[in-house]
mmCIF file of C-alpha atoms in Angstrom:
data_model
loop_
_atom_site.group_PDB
_atom_site.id
_atom_site.type_symbol
_atom_site.label_atom_id
_atom_site.label_comp_id
_atom_site.label_asym_id
_atom_site.label_seq_id
_atom_site.Cartn_x
_atom_site.Cartn_y
_atom_site.Cartn_z
ATOM 1 C CA UNK A 1 34.536 33.536 -10.097
ATOM 2 C CA UNK A 2 30.780 33.166 -9.887
ATOM 3 C CA UNK A 3 28.649 33.066 -12.973
ATOM 4 C CA UNK A 4 24.907 33.545 -12.733
ATOM 5 C CA UNK A 5 22.856 30.596 -13.816
ATOM 6 C CA UNK A 6 20.415 31.346 -16.599
ATOM 7 C CA UNK A 7 18.392 28.309 -15.675
ATOM 8 C CA UNK A 8 15.399 28.619 -13.394
ATOM 9 C CA UNK A 9 14.840 26.410 -10.347
ATOM 10 C CA UNK A 10 11.372 26.375 -8.790
ATOM 11 C CA UNK A 11 10.132 24.609 -5.666
ATOM 12 C CA UNK A 12 6.435 23.735 -5.518
ATOM 13 C CA UNK A 13 3.989 21.822 -3.319
ATOM 14 C CA UNK A 14 2.510 19.803 -6.249
ATOM 15 C CA UNK A 15 4.185 18.937 -9.548
ATOM 16 C CA UNK A 16 2.200 19.546 -12.723
ATOM 17 C CA UNK A 17 3.185 17.236 -15.563
ATOM 18 C CA UNK A 18 0.650 18.167 -18.218
ATOM 19 C CA UNK A 19 3.193 19.701 -20.609
ATOM 20 C CA UNK A 20 4.390 16.984 -23.064
ATOM 21 C CA UNK A 21 7.816 18.669 -23.266
ATOM 22 C CA UNK A 22 8.353 18.253 -19.518
ATOM 23 C CA UNK A 23 10.374 15.277 -18.306
ATOM 24 C CA UNK A 24 9.318 13.785 -14.958
ATOM 25 C CA UNK A 25 12.242 12.497 -12.884
ATOM 26 C CA UNK A 26 12.551 10.870 -9.471
ATOM 27 C CA UNK A 27 15.293 9.551 -7.224
ATOM 28 C CA UNK A 28 15.475 7.914 -3.806
ATOM 29 C CA UNK A 29 17.082 9.708 -0.896
ATOM 30 C CA UNK A 30 19.097 8.083 1.904
ATOM 31 C CA UNK A 31 15.948 7.659 4.058
ATOM 32 C CA UNK A 32 14.081 5.800 1.273
ATOM 33 C CA UNK A 33 12.026 8.874 0.429
ATOM 34 C CA UNK A 34 11.299 9.752 -3.201
ATOM 35 C CA UNK A 35 12.222 13.184 -4.509
ATOM 36 C CA UNK A 36 10.332 14.107 -7.682
ATOM 37 C CA UNK A 37 11.144 16.906 -10.078
ATOM 38 C CA UNK A 38 10.463 17.968 -13.660
ATOM 39 C CA UNK A 39 12.846 19.317 -16.234
ATOM 40 C CA UNK A 40 11.970 21.268 -19.353
ATOM 41 C CA UNK A 41 13.702 23.451 -21.906
ATOM 42 C CA UNK A 42 12.118 26.472 -23.516
ATOM 43 C CA UNK A 43 12.721 27.562 -27.110
ATOM 44 C CA UNK A 44 14.931 30.378 -25.798
ATOM 45 C CA UNK A 45 17.331 27.758 -24.402
ATOM 46 C CA UNK A 46 16.371 28.453 -20.823
ATOM 47 C CA UNK A 47 16.018 25.320 -18.688
ATOM 48 C CA UNK A 48 13.443 25.095 -15.920
ATOM 49 C CA UNK A 49 13.818 22.623 -13.078
ATOM 50 C CA UNK A 50 10.723 22.288 -10.877
ATOM 51 C CA UNK A 51 11.157 20.275 -7.673
ATOM 52 C CA UNK A 52 8.882 19.380 -4.796
ATOM 53 C CA UNK A 53 9.622 21.266 -1.583
ATOM 54 C CA UNK A 54 9.595 18.063 0.475
ATOM 55 C CA UNK A 55 10.404 14.488 -0.583
ATOM 56 C CA UNK A 56 7.572 11.949 -0.515
ATOM 57 C CA UNK A 57 8.187 9.511 2.324
ATOM 58 C CA UNK A 58 6.188 6.356 2.941
ATOM 59 C CA UNK A 59 4.552 6.267 6.336
ATOM 60 C CA UNK A 60 4.811 3.220 8.560
ATOM 61 C CA UNK A 61 1.557 1.389 9.261
ATOM 62 C CA UNK A 62 -0.125 2.231 12.557
ATOM 63 C CA UNK A 63 0.785 -0.402 15.174
ATOM 64 C CA UNK A 64 -2.741 -0.466 16.629
ATOM 65 C CA UNK A 65 -4.298 -1.216 13.231
ATOM 66 C CA UNK A 66 -1.815 -4.043 12.594
ATOM 67 C CA UNK A 67 -2.455 -5.490 16.063
ATOM 68 C CA UNK A 68 -6.233 -5.362 15.631
ATOM 69 C CA UNK A 69 -5.977 -6.948 12.180
ATOM 70 C CA UNK A 70 -3.889 -9.842 13.530
ATOM 71 C CA UNK A 71 -6.246 -10.413 16.479
ATOM 72 C CA UNK A 72 -9.286 -10.229 14.185
ATOM 73 C CA UNK A 73 -7.728 -12.726 11.773
ATOM 74 C CA UNK A 74 -6.957 -15.179 14.581
ATOM 75 C CA UNK A 75 -10.506 -14.908 15.926
ATOM 76 C CA UNK A 76 -12.006 -15.374 12.461
ATOM 77 C CA UNK A 77 -9.886 -18.463 11.776
ATOM 78 C CA UNK A 78 -10.752 -19.880 15.210
ATOM 79 C CA UNK A 79 -14.490 -19.350 14.749
ATOM 80 C CA UNK A 80 -14.345 -20.888 11.272
ATOM 81 C CA UNK A 81 -12.545 -23.965 12.605
ATOM 82 C CA UNK A 82 -15.101 -24.300 15.433
ATOM 83 C CA UNK A 83 -17.985 -24.082 12.945
ATOM 84 C CA UNK A 84 -16.418 -26.764 10.715
ATOM 85 C CA UNK A 85 -15.763 -29.009 13.737
ATOM 86 C CA UNK A 86 -19.385 -28.558 14.935
ATOM 87 C CA UNK A 87 -20.678 -29.404 11.451
ATOM 88 C CA UNK A 88 -18.556 -32.576 11.274
ATOM 89 C CA UNK A 89 -19.630 -33.690 14.781
ATOM 90 C CA UNK A 90 -23.299 -33.074 13.928
ATOM 91 C CA UNK A 91 -23.035 -35.130 10.722
ATOM 92 C CA UNK A 92 -21.234 -37.936 12.583
ATOM 93 C CA UNK A 93 -23.820 -37.948 15.412
ATOM 94 C CA UNK A 94 -26.739 -38.082 12.960
ATOM 95 C CA UNK A 95 -25.180 -41.077 11.190
ATOM 96 C CA UNK A 96 -24.646 -42.854 14.499
ATOM 97 C CA UNK A 97 -28.182 -42.109 15.653
ATOM 98 C CA UNK A 98 -29.609 -43.367 12.362
ATOM 99 C CA UNK A 99 -27.523 -46.543 12.618
ATOM 100 C CA UNK A 100 -28.512 -47.196 16.262
ATOM 101 C CA UNK A 101 -32.169 -46.387 15.460
ATOM 102 C CA UNK A 102 -32.148 -49.019 12.689
ATOM 103 C CA UNK A 103 -30.579 -51.619 14.991
ATOM 104 C CA UNK A 104 -33.136 -51.095 17.760
ATOM 105 C CA UNK A 105 -36.122 -51.605 15.469
#
């Protein structure tokens, strides 16, 4: 025995949630994607379920961008350490020069 469902099921590209009577729902699928849908009831008793055609899946970061970010960070840290070392050596050399200049006079 099959009974026809009086409820309406719609699939859309973009969910519209402007109606205050509409309930926004979401659940995670097995692949860690998020499936979103809305549920509303009309005064006639008819229920409307509106679901996205495709679940929203997070994309993995691009490997090249991650690699370039890591290399850039290492270079930036290295250059910063070299600049600090150069500054400390310059300060130390000036103190030594001033001390030896005072001793020679």
